[in-house]
Short mmCIF file of C-alpha atoms in Angstrom, two decimals:
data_model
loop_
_atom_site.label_atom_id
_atom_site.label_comp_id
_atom_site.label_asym_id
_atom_site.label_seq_id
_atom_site.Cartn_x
_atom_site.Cartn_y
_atom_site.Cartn_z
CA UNK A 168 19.06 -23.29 13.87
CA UNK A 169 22.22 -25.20 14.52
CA UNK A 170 23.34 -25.01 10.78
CA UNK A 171 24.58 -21.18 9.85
CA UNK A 172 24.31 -21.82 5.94
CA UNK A 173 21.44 -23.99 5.13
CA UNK A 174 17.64 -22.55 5.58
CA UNK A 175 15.76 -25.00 7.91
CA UNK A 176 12.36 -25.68 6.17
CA UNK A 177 11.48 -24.50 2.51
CA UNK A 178 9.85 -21.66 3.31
CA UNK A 179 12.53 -19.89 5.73
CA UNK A 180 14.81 -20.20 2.45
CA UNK A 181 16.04 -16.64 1.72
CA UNK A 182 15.61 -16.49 -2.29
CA UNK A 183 16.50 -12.43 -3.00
CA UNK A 184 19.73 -11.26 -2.02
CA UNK A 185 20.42 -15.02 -0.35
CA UNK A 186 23.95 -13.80 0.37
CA UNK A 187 22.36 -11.45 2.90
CA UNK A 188 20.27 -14.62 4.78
CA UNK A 189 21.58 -15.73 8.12
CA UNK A 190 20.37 -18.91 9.76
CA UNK A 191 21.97 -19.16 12.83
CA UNK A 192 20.70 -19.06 16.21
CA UNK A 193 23.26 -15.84 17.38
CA UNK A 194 21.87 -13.78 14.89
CA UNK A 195 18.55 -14.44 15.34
CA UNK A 196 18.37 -13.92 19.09
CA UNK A 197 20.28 -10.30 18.40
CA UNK A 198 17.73 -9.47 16.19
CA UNK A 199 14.79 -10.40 19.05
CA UNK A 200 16.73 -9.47 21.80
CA UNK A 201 16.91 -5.94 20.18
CA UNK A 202 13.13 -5.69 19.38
CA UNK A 203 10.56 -4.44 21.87
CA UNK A 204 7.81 -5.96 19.40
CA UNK A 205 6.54 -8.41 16.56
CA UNK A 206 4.45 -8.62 13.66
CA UNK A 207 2.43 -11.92 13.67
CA UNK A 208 0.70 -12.90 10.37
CA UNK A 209 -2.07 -15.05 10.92
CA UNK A 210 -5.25 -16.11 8.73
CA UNK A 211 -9.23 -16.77 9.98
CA UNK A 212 -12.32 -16.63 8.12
CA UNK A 213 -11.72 -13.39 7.41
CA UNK A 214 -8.37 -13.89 5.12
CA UNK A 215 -4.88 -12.40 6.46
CA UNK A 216 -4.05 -10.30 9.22
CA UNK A 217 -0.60 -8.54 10.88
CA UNK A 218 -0.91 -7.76 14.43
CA UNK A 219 1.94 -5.88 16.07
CA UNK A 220 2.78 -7.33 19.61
CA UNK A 221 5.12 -7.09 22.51
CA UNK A 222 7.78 -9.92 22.55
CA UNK A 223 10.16 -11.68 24.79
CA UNK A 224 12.77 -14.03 24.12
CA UNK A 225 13.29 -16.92 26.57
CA UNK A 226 16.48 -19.34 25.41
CA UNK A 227 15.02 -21.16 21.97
CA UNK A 228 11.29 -19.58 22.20
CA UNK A 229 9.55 -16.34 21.58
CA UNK A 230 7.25 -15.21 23.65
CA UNK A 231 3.78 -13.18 23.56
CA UNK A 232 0.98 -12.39 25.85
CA UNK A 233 -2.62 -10.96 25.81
CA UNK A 234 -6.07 -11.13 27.34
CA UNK A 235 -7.62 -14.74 27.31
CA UNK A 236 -10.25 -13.12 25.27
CA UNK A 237 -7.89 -12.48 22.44
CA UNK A 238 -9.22 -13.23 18.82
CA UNK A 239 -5.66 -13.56 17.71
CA UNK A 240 -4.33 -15.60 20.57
CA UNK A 241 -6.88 -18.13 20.18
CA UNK A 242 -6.54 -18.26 16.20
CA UNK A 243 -2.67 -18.53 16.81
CA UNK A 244 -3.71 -22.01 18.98
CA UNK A 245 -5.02 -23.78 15.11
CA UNK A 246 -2.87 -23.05 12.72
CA UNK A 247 0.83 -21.58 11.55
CA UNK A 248 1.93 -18.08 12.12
CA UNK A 249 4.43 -15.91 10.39
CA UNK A 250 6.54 -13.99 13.03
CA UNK A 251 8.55 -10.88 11.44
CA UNK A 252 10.91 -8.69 13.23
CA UNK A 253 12.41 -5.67 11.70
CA UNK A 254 14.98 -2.96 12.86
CA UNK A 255 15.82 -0.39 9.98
CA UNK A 256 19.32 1.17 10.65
CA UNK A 257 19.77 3.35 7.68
CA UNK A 258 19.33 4.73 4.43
CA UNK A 259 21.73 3.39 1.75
CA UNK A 260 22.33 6.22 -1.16
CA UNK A 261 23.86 5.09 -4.27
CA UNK A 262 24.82 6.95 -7.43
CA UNK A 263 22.73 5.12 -9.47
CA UNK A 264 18.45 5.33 -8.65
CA UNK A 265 17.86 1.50 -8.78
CA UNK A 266 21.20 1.28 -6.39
CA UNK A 267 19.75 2.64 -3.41
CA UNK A 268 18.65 0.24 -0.69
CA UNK A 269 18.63 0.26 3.21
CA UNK A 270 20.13 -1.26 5.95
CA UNK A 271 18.39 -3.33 8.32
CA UNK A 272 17.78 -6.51 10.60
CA UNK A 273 14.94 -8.85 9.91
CA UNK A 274 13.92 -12.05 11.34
CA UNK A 275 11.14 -14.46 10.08
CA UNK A 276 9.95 -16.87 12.34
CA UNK A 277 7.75 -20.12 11.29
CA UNK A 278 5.37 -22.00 13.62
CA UNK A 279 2.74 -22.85 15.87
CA UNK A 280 2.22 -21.11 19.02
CA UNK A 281 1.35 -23.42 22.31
CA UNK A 282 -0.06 -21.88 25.26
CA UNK A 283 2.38 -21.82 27.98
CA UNK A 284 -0.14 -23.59 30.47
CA UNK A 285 1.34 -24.38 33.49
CA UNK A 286 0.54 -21.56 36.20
CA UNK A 287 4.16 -21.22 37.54
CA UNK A 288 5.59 -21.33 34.25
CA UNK A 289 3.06 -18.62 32.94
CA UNK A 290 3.97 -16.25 36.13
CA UNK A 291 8.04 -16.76 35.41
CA UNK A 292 7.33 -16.07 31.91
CA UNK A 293 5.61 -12.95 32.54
CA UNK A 294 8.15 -11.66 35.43
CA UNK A 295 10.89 -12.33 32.73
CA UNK A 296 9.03 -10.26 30.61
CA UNK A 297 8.96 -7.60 33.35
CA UNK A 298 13.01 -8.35 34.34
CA UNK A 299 14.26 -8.36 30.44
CA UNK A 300 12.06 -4.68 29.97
CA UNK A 301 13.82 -2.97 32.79
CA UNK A 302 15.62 -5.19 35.37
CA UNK A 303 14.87 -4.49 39.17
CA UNK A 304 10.97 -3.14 38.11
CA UNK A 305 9.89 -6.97 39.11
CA UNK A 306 10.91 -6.06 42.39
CA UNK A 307 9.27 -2.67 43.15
CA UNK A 308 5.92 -3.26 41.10
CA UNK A 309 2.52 -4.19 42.40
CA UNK A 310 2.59 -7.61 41.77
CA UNK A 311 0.24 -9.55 39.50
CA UNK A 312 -2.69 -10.67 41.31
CA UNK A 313 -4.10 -14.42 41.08
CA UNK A 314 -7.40 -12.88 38.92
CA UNK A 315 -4.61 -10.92 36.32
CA UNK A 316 -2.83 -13.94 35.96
CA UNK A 317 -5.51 -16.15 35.33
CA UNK A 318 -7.32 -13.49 32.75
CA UNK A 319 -3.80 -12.87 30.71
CA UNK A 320 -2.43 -16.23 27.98
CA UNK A 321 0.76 -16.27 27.32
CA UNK A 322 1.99 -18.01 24.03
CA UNK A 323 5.54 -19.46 22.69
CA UNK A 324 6.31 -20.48 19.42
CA UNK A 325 9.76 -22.58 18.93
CA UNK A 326 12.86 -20.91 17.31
CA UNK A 327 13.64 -23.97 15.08
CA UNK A 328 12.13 -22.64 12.03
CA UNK A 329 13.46 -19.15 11.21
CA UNK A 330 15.55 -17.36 8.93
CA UNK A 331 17.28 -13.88 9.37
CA UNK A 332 18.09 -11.30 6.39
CA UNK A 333 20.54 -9.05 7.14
CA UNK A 334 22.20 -6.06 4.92
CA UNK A 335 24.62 -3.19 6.64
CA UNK A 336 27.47 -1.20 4.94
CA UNK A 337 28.02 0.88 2.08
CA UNK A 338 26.25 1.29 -1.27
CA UNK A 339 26.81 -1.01 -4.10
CA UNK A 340 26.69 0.25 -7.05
CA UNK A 341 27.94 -1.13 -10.59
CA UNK A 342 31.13 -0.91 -11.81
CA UNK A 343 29.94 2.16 -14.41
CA UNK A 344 27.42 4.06 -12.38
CA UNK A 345 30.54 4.52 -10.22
CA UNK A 346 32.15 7.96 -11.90
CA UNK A 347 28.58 9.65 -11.27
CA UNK A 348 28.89 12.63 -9.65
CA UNK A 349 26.63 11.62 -6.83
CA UNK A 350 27.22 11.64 -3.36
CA UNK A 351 26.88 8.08 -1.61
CA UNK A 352 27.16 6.86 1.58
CA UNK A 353 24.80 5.71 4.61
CA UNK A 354 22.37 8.10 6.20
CA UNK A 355 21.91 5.70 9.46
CA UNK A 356 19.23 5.51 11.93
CA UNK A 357 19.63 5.16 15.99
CA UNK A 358 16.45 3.88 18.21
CA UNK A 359 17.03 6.19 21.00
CA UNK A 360 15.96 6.77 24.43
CA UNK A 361 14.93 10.01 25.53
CA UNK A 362 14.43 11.58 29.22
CA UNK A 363 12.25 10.10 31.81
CA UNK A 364 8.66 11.70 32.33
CA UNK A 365 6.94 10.79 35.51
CA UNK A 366 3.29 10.63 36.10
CA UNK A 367 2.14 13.69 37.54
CA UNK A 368 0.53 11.93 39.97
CA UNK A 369 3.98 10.03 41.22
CA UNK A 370 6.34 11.43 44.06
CA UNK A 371 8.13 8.46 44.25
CA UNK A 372 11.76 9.24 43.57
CA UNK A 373 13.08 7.41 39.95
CA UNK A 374 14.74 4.12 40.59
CA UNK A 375 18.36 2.91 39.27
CA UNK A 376 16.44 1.67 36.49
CA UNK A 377 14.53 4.87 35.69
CA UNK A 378 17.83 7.25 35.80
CA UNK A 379 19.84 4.52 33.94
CA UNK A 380 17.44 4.45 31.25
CA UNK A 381 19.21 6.93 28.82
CA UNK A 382 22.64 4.72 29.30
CA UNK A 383 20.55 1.13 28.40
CA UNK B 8 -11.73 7.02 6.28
CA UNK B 9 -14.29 9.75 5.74
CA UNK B 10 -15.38 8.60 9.11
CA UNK B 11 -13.75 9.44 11.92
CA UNK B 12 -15.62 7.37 14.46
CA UNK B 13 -16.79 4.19 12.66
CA UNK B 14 -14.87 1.40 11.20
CA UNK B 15 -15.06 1.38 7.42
CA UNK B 16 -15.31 -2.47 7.67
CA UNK B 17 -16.04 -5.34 9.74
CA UNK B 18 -12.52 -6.51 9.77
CA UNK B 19 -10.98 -3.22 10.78
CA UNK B 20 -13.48 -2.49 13.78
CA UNK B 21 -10.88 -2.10 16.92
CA UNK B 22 -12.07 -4.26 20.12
CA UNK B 23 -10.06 -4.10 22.63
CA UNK B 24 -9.02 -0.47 23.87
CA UNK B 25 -11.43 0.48 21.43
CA UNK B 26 -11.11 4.10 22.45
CA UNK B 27 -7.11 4.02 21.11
CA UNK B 28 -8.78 3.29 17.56
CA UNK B 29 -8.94 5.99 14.78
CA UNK B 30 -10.47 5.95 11.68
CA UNK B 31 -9.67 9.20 10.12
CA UNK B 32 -7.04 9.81 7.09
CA UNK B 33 -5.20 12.79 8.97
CA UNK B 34 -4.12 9.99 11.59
CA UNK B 35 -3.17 7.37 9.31
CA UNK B 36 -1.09 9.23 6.90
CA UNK B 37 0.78 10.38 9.38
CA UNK B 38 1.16 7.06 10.29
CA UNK B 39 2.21 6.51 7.10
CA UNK B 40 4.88 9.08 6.30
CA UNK B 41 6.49 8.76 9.49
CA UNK B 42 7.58 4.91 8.58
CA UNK B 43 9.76 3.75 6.36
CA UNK B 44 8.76 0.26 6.05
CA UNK B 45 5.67 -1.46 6.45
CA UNK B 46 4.72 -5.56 7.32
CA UNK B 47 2.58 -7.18 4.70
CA UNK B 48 0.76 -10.28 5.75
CA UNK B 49 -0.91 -12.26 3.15
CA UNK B 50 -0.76 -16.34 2.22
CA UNK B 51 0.05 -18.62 -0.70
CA UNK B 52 -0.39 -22.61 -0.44
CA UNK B 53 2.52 -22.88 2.25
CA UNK B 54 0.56 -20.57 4.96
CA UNK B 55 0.30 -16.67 6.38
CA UNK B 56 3.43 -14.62 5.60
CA UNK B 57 4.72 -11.41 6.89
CA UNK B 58 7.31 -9.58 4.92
CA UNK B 59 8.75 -6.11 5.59
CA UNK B 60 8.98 -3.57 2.51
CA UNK B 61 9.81 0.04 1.75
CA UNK B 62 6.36 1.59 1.85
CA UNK B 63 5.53 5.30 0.48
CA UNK B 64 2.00 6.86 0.17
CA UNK B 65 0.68 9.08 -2.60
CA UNK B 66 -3.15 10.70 -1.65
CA UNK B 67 -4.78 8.06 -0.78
CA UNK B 68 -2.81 4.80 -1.77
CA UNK B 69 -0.04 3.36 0.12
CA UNK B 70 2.94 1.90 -2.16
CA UNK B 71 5.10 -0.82 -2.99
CA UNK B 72 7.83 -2.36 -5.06
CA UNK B 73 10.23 -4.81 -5.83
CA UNK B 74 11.16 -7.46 -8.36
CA UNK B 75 9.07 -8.60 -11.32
CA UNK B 76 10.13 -11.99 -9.53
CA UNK B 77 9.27 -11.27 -6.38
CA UNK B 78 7.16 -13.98 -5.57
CA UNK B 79 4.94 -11.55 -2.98
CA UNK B 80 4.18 -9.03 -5.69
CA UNK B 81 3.01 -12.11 -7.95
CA UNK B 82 0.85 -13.45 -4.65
CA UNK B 83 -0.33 -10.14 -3.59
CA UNK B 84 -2.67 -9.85 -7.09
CA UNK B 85 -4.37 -13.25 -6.37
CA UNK B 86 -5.81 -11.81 -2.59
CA UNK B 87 -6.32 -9.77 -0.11
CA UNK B 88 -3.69 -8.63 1.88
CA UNK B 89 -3.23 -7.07 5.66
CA UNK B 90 -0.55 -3.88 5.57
CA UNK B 91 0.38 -2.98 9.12
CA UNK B 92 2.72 0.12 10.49
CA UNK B 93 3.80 0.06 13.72
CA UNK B 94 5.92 2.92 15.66
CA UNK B 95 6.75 2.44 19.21
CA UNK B 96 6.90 5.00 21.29
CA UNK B 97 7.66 4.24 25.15
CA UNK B 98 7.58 2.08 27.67
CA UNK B 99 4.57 2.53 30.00
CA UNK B 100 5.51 2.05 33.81
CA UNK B 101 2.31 1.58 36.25
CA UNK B 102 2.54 0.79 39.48
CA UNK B 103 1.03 -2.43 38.86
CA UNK B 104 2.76 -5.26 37.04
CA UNK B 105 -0.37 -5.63 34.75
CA UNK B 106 -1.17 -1.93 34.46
CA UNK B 107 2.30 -1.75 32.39
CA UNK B 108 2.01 -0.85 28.86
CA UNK B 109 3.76 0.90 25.49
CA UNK B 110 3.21 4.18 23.42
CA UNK B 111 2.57 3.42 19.98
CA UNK B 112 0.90 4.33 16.55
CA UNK B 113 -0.40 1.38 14.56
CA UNK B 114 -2.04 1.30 11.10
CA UNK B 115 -3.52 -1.64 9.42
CA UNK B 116 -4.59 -1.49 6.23
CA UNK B 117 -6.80 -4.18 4.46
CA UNK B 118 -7.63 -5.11 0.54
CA UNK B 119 -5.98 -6.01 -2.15
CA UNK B 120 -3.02 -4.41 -4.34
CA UNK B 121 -3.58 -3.48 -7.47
CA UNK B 122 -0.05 -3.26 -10.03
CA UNK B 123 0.86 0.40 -11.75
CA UNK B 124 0.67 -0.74 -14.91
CA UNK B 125 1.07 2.54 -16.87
CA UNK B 126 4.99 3.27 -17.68
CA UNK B 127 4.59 6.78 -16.94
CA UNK B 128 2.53 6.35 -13.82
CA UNK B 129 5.33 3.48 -12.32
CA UNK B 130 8.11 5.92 -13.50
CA UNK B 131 6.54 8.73 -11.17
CA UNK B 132 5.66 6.32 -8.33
CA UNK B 133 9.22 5.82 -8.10
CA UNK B 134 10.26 9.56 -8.85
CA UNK B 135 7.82 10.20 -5.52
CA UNK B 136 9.62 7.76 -3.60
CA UNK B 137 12.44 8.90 -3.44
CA UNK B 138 11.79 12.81 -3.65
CA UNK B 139 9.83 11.42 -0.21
CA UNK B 140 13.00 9.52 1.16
CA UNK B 141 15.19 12.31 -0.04
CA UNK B 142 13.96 15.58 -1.60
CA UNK B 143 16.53 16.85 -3.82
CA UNK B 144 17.82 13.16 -4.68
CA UNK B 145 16.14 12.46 -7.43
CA UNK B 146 17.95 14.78 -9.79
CA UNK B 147 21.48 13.71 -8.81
CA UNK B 148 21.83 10.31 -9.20
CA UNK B 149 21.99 8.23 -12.62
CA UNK B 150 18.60 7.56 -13.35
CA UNK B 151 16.78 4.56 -13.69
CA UNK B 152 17.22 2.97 -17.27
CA UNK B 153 14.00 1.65 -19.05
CA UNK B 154 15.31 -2.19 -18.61
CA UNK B 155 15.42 -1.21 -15.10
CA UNK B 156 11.92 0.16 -14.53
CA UNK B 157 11.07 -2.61 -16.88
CA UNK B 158 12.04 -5.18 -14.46
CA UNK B 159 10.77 -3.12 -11.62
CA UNK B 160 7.02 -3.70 -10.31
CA UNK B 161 5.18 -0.79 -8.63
CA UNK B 162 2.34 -1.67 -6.62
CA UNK B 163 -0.18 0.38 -4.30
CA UNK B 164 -3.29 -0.20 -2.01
CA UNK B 165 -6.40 1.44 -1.49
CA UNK B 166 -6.49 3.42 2.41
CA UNK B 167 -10.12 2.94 2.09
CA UNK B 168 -10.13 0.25 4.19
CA UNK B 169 -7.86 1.02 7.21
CA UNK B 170 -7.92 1.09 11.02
CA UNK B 171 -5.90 3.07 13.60
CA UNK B 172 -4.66 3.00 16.84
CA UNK B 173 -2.57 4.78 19.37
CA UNK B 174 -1.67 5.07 22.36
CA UNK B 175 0.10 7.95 24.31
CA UNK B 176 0.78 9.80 27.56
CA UNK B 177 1.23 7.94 31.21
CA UNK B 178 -0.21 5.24 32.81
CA UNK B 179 -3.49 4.69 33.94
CA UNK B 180 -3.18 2.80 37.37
CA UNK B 181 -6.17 1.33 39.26
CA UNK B 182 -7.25 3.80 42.15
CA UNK B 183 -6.46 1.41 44.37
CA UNK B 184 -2.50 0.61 42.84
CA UNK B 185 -2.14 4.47 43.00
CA UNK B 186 -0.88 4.48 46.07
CA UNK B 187 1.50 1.49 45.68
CA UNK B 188 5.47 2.83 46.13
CA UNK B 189 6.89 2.50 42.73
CA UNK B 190 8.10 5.16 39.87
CA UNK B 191 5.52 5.71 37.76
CA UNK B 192 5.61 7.12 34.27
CA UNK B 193 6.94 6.82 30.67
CA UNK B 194 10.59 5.57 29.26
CA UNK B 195 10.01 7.39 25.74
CA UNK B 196 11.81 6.47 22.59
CA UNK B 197 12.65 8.28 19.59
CA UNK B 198 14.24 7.14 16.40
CA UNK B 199 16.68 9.51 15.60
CA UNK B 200 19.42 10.70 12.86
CA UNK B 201 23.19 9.77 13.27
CA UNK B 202 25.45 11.49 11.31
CA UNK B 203 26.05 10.68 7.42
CA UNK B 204 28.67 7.85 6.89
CA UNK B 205 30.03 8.47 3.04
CA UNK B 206 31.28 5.62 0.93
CA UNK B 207 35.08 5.18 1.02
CA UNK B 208 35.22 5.18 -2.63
CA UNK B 209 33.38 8.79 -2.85
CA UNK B 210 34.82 12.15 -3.51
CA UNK B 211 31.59 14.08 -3.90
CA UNK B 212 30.91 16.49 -1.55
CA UNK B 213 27.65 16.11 0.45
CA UNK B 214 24.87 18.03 -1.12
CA UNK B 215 22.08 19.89 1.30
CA UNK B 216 19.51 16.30 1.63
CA UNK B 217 22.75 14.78 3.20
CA UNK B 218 24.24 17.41 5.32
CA UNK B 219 20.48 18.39 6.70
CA UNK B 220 19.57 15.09 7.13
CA UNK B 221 20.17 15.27 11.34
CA UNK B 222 18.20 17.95 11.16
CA UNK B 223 15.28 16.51 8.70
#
């Protein structure tokens, strides 16, 4: 990911729209950094599959965790895997129909997963998780117990084969759809966080990082 | 999906949290309509992929298109295929580390895509997207010419074979973690509507689907 123009393997080569690929490492870790989850293709006997996961990044790996029993985290241990990330941030409207498109930030991510075996490493992994979610919570939760860590795999696959995609802005439409009396412009979308709700159960009064959540 | 307690198929059977899954149509088009994009895993003679695409549903078909190049549209007639929605929802905050989860709603969707070969049918596949993206948009802008649609390929899948699951409301701590001193409860999320951005270069005035569109 050092190079910003060239793709880094054959198939993280952006064919459609390549003006739109990004290769760099910046870009890429915006794109995780922003994403609370992943799509993981994966094959077994059964043909092709895309699980939705949560995801962490740690400098130049991705991160995932799950029960030890997991079907897909043991798959992910034998062969490649396809990680996609995707935020949509709007609807592009263009006079002409085959003009419209959207906005949005992908990431494809090419690789083998290893198990992140080392017991202290799995435990830092996992509080980073925790930390990178909502700083401070680390701190105040019950903490992972030697049994929970030992039932829960955590995975990382390498960011050195990836590409980004990346389109934002206006409409583009040709030259002669351009006088059609059409409105165009961006109708843009916001992830957004909305108020607080406690457990019922809780009378524990809401943290810095509970009452900051709205300003994240 | 007739069924709303059995999997249609041995690949779509949820295991773990198996009482998240749903297997009922009313839950996965909702699924459905509420996204704009979905993640298509599938693989070719390099390995698994997962691309994002627009995705609209008609009845019971979810659709696609792109690009009588595209080299996924040419792949995705040769096998089966894995179609997976995912909207997040919240964070989940236990009181224990590992009692920590997210809200979501996930569909997968297994089988194989079929091309919309008939003109007319393709024409009105299209017509429905965007009247679904936008109703009211389809009969303002320049229409799509017949080398356009021509080089346009529609595709859809069969829900028949599609799986569910969701989660929602707090968290469920151990009884013994409920006493444990930390906020407990749910972060939510919502993806909202920003205001419409027009293109520089347009001196239409915004018709009802754009000035309602914070309000859609």
């Amino acid at each position: 990911m050092n190079d910003h123009t060239e793709a880094p393997s054959a198939r993280t080569r952006v064919r459609r729209v390549a003006t739109n690929a990004h290769y760099d490492a910046a870009t890429l870790n915006a794109i995780i950094d922003a994403a609370y989850l992943c799509h993981i293709a994966f094959t077994d006997s059964t043909g092709a599959h895309c699980i939705p996961t949560a995801c962490w990044r740690d400098g130049a790996y991705l991160y995932i965790h799950g029960s030890n029993g997991s079907r897909m985290l043991k798959r992910l241990q034998e062969s490649d895997a396809c990680v996609t990330i995707t935020h949509v941030d709007g609807l592009v409207m263009a006079r002409s129909a085959f003009s419209h498109s959207m906005n949005y930030r992908s990431a494809m991510i090419y690789g083998r997963f290893e198990v992140v075996a080392d017991e202290a490493a799995r435990r830092k992994a996992m509080e980073d998780f925790m930390e990178q979610l909502l700083p401070g919570r680390q701190a105040e939760v019950r903490p992972g117990s030697d049994k929970e860590y030992a039932a829960t795999t955590v995975m990382r696959i390498a960011l050195d084969e990836a590409a980004c995609k990346v389109r934002s802005g206006g409409p583009k439409d040709d030259e002669e759809d351009l006088s059609w009396p059409a409105w165009a412009g961006v109708l843009p979308f916001a992830q957004t966080r909305l108020a607080p709700v406690a457990d019922a159960a809780c009378a524990i009064e809401a943290p810095a990082h509970v009452t900051g959540w709205q300003n994240g």
